[in-house]
mmCIF file of C-alpha atoms and ligand atoms in Angstrom:
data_model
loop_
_atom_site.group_PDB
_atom_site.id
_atom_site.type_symbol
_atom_site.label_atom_id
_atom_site.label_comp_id
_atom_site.label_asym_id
_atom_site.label_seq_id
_atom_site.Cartn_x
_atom_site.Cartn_y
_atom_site.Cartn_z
ATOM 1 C CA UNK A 1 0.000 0.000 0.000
ATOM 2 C CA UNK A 2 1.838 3.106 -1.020
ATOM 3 C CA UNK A 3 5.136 1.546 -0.475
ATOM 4 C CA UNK A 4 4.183 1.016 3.020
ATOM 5 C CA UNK A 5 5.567 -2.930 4.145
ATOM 6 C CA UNK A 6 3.702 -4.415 6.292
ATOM 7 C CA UNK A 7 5.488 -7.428 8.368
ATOM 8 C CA UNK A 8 2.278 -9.423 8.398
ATOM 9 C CA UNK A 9 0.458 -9.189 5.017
ATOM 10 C CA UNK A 10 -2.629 -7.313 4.857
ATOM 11 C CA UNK A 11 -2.312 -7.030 8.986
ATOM 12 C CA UNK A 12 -1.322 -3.553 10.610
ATOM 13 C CA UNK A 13 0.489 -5.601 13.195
ATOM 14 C CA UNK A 14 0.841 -3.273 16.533
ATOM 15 C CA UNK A 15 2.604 -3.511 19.861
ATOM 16 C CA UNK A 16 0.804 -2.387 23.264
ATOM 17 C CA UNK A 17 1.028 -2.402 26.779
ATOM 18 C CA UNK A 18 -2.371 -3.564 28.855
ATOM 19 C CA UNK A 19 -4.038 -1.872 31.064
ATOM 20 C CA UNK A 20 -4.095 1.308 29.599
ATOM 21 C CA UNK A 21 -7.088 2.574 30.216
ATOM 22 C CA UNK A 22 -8.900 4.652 28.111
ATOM 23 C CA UNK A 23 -5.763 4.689 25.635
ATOM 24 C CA UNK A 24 -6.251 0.786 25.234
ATOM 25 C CA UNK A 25 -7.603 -2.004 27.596
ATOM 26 C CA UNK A 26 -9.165 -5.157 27.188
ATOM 27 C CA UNK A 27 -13.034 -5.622 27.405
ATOM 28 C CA UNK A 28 -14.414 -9.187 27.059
ATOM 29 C CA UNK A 29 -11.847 -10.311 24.365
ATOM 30 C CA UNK A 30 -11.337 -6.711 22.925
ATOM 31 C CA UNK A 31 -9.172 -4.384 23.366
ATOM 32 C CA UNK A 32 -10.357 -1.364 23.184
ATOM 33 C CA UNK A 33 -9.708 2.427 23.881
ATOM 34 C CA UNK A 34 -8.594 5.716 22.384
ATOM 35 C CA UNK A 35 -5.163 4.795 20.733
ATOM 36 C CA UNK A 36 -7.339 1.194 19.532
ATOM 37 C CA UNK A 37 -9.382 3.737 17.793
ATOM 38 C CA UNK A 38 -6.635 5.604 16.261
ATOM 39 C CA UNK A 39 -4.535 2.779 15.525
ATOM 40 C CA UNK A 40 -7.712 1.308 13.757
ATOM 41 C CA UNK A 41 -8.135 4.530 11.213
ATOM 42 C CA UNK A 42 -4.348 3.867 10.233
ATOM 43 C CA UNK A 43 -4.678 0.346 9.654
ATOM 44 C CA UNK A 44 -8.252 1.231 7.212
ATOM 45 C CA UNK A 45 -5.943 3.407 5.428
ATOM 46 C CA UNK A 46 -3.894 0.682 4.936
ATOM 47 C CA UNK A 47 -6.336 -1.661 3.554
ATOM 48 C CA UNK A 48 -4.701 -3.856 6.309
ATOM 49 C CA UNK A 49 -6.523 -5.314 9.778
ATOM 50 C CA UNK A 50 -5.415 -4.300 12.589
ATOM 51 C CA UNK A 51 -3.612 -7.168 14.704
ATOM 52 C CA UNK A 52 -2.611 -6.468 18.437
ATOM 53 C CA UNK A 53 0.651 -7.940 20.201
ATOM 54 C CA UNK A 54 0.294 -7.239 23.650
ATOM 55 C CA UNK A 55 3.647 -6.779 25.760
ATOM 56 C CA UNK A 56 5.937 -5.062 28.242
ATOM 57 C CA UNK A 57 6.408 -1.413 28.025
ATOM 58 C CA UNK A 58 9.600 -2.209 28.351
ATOM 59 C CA UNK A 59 10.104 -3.792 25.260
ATOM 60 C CA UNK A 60 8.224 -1.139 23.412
ATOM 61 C CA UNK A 61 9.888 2.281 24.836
ATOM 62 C CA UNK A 62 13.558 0.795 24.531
ATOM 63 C CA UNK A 63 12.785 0.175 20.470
ATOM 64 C CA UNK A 64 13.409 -3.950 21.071
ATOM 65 C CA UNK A 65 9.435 -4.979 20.147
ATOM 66 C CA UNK A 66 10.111 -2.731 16.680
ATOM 67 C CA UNK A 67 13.816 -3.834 15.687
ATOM 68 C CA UNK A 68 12.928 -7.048 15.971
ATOM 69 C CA UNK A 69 9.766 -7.280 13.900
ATOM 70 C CA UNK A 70 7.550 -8.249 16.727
ATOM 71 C CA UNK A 71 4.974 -5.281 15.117
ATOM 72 C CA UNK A 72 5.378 -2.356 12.715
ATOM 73 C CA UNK A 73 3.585 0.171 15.112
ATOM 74 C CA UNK A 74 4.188 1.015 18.359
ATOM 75 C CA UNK A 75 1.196 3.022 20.279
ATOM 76 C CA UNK A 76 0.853 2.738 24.377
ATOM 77 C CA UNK A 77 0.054 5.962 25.419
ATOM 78 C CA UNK A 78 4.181 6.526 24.948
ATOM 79 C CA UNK A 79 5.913 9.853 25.434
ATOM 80 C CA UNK A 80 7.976 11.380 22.899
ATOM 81 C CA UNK A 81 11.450 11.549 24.699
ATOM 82 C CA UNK A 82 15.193 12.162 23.212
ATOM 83 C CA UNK A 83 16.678 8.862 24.247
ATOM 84 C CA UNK A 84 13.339 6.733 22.442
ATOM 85 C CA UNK A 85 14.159 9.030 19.414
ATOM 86 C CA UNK A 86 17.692 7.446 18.768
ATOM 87 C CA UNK A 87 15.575 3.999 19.211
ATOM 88 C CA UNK A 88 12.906 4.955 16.927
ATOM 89 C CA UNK A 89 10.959 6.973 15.126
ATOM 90 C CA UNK A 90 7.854 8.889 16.614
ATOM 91 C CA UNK A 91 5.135 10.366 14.786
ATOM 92 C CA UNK A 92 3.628 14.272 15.174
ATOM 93 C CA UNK A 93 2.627 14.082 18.943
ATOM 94 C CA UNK A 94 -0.975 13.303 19.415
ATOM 95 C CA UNK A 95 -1.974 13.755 22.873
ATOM 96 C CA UNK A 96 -0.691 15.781 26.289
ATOM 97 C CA UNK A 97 -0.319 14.402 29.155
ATOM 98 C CA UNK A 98 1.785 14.943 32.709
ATOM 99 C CA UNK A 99 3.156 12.847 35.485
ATOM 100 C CA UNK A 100 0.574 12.625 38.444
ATOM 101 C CA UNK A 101 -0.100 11.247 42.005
ATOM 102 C CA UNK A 102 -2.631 8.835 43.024
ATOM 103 C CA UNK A 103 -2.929 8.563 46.656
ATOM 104 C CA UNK A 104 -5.819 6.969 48.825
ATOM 105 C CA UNK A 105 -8.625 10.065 49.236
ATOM 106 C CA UNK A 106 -7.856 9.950 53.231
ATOM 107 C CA UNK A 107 -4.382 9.717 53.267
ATOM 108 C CA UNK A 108 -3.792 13.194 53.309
ATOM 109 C CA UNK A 109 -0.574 13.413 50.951
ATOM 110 C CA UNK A 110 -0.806 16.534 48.192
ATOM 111 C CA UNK A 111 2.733 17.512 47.607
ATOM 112 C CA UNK A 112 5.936 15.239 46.922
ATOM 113 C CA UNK A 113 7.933 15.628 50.313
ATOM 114 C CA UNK A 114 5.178 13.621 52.043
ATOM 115 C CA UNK A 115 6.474 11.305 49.624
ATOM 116 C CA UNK A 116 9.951 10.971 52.025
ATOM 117 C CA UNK A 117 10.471 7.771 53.799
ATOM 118 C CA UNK A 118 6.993 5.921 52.011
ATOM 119 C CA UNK A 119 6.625 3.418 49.203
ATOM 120 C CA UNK A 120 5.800 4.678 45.562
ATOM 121 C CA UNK A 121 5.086 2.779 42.680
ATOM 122 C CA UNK A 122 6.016 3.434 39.068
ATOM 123 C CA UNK A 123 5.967 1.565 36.347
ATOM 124 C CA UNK A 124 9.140 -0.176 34.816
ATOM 125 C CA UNK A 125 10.558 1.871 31.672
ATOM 126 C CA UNK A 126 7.696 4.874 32.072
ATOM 127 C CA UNK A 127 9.092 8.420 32.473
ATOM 128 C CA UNK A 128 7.095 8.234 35.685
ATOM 129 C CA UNK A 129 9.694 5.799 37.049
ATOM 130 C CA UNK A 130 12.218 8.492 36.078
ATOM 131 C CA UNK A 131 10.514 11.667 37.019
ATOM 132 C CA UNK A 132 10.235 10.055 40.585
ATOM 133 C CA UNK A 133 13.997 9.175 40.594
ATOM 134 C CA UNK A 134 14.928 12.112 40.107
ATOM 135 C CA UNK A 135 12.336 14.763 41.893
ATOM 136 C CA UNK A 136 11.379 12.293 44.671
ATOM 137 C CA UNK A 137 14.702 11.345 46.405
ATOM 138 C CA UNK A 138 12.878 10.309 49.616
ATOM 139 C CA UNK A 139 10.430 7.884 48.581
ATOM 140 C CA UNK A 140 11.273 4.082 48.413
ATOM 141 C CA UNK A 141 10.584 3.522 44.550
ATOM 142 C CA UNK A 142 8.744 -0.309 43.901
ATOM 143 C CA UNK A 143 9.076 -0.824 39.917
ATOM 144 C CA UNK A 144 5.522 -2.845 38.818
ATOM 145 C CA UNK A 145 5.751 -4.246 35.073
ATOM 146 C CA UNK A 146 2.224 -2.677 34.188
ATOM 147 C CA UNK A 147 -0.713 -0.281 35.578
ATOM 148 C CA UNK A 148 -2.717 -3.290 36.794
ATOM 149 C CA UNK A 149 -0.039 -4.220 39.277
ATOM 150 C CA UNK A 150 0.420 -0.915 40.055
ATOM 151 C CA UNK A 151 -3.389 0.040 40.866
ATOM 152 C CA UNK A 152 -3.237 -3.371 42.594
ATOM 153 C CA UNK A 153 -0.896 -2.800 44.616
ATOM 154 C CA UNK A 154 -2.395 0.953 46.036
ATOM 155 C CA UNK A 155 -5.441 -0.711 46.804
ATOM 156 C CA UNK A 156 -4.067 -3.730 49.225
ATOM 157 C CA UNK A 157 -1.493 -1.084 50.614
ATOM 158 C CA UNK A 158 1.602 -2.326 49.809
ATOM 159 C CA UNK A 159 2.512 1.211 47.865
ATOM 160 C CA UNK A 160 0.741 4.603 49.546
ATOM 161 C CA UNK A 161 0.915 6.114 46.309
ATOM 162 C CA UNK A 162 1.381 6.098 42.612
ATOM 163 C CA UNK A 163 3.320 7.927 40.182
ATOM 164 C CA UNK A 164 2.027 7.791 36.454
ATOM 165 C CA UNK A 165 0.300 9.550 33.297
ATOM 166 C CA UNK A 166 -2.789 11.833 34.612
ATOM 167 C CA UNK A 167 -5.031 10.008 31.754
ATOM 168 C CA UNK A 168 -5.067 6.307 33.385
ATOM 169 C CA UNK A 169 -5.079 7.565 36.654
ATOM 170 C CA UNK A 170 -8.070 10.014 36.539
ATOM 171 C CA UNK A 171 -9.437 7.210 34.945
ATOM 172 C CA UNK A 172 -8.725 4.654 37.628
ATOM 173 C CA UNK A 173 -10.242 7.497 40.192
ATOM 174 C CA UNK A 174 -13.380 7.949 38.597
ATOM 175 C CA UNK A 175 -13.982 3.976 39.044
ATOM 176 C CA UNK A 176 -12.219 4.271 42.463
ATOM 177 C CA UNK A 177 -13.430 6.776 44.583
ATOM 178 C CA UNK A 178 -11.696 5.981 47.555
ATOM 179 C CA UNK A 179 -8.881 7.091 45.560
ATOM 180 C CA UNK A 180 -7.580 10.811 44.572
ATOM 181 C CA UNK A 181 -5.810 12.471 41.714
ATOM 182 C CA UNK A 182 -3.720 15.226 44.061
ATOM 183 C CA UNK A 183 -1.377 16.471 41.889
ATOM 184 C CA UNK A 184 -0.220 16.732 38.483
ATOM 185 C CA UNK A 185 3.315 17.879 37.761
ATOM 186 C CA UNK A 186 3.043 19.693 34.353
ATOM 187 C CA UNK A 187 6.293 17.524 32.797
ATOM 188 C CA UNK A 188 4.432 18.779 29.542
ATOM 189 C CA UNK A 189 4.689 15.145 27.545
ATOM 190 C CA UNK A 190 3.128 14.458 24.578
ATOM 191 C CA UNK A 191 2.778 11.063 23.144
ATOM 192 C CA UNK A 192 3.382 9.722 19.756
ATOM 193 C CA UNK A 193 3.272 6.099 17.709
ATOM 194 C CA UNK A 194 6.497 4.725 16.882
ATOM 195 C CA UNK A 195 7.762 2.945 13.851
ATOM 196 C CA UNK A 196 11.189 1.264 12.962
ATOM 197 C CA UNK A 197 13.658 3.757 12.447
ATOM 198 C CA UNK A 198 13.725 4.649 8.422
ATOM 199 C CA UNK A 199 10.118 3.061 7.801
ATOM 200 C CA UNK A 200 9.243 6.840 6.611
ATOM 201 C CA UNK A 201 6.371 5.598 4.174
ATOM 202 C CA UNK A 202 4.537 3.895 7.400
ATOM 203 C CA UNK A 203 5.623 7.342 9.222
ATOM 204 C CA UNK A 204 4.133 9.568 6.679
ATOM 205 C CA UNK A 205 1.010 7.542 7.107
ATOM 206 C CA UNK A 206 0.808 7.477 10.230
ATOM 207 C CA UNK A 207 1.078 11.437 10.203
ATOM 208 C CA UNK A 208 -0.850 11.943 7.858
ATOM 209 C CA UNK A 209 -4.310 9.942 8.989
ATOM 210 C CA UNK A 210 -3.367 11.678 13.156
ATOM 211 C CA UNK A 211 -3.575 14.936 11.208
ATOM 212 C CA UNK A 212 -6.791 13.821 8.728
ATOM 213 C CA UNK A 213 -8.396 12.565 12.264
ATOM 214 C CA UNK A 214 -8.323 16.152 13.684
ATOM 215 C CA UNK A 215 -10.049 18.533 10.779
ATOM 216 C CA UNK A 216 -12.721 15.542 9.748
ATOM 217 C CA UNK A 217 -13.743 15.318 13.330
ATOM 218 C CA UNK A 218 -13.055 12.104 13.876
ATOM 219 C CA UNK A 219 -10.495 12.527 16.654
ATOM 220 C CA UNK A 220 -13.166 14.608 18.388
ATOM 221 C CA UNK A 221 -15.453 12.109 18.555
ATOM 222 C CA UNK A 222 -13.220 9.630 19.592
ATOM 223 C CA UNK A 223 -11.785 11.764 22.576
ATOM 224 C CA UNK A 224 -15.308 12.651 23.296
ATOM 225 C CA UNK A 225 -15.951 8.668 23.247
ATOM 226 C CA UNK A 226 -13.399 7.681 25.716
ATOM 227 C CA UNK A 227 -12.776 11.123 28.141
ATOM 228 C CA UNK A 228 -16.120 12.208 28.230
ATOM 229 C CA UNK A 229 -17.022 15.676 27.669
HETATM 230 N N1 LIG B 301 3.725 7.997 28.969
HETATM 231 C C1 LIG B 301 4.574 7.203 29.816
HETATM 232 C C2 LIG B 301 5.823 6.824 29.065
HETATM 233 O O1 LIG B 301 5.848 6.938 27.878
HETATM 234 C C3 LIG B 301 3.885 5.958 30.338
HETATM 235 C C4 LIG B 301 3.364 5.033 29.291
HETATM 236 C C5 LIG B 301 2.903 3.721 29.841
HETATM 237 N N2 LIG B 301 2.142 3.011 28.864
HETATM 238 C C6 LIG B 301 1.508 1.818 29.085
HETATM 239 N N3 LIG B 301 0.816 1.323 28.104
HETATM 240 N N4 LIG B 301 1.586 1.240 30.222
HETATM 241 O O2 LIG B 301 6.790 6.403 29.647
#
């Protein structure tokens, strides 16, 4: 299709990272979710069906899922950093986001020094895991290998707070309500899909239906779909 090779004929073949809710999640035996919806207006311009390979995050911010072929298209709610660029290639950005702070509603913790001295999980290879490194010396960092063992782990106690995009964890609030939202940080991310580094013709695509998606209304109604009004 325009020069565009896919690795799996006829099959948009795509890498995740579950839970992600509302960027992508499973429901029943779907998954389903913002990015699912994006990812699915990419593949229909590709004449191609879109096939997901669900995996670490890991594998798909360090490059490793695209080098090796595992899928052409990487999209899991992933921020556009400088070290993923020499790894591979992001499209135009297609969504904000910041690094937040779930905490229990009644545990009274707002700011990051009442971090000192308690347990905070992130999630392994995020920029969460690094912002709180870095700008949360105190806390005792546990590394989980996705959300769902993260927002497991809040709830039975083990970690008194989180560290992760706002999207997922407004989202895990709003089903929660014992749990809170207290802060976001403004690290002013923006995520893009990646491709193998030099597979331009998926790239211009890619760009190309993201951009499409905003002035036909389409990405509208898909934000409006998954975040409400
Ligand atoms: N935006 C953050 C990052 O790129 C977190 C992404 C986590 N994505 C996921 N599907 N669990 O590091």
């Amino acid at each position: 299709e325009g020069g565009v090779e896919l690795t799996n004929d006829g099959q948009l073949t795509w890498c995740t990272s579950l839970p992600y809710e509302p960027f992508e999640f499973q429901q029943g035996d779907q998954v389903v979710g913002f990015e699912v919806d994006l990812v699915a207006l990419i593949a229909e311009r590709l004449n191609a069906t879109p096939t997901v390979v669900v995996t670490a995050f890991e594998g798909i911010q360090s490059g490793t899922d695209l080098t090796v072929g595992t899928c052409d298209l990487a999209a899991a709610g992933m921020t556009i950093t400088p070290v993923r660029e020499e790894n591979f290639d992001f499209s135009e950005p297609f969504f904000d986001a910041t690094q937040a702070l779930l905490v229990r509603g009644d545990s009274g913790i707002t700011t990051a020094e009442q971090l000192a001295g308690r347990n905070v999980g992130v999630q392994n290879g995020t920029t969460g895991a690094d912002y709180a490194a870095t700008n949360i010396p105190g806390a005792n960092l546990i590394t989980f290998e996705d959300l769902g063992l993260l927002t497991t782990a809040i709830q039975t106690g083990q970690v008194d707070a989180v560290i992760q995009d706002n999207g997922p964890l407004l989202s895990f609030a709003t089903q929660n309500p014992e749990f809170t939202v207290t802060t976001e940080f403004d690290t002013g991310e923006q995520y893009g899909m990646g491709v193998r580094t030099g597979n331009t013709a998926l790239l211009e695509v890619v760009n190309e239906v993201l951009a499409t998606s905003r002035t036909d209304g389409t990405y509208d109604a898909a934000y409006e779909k998954w975040f409400g009004t």
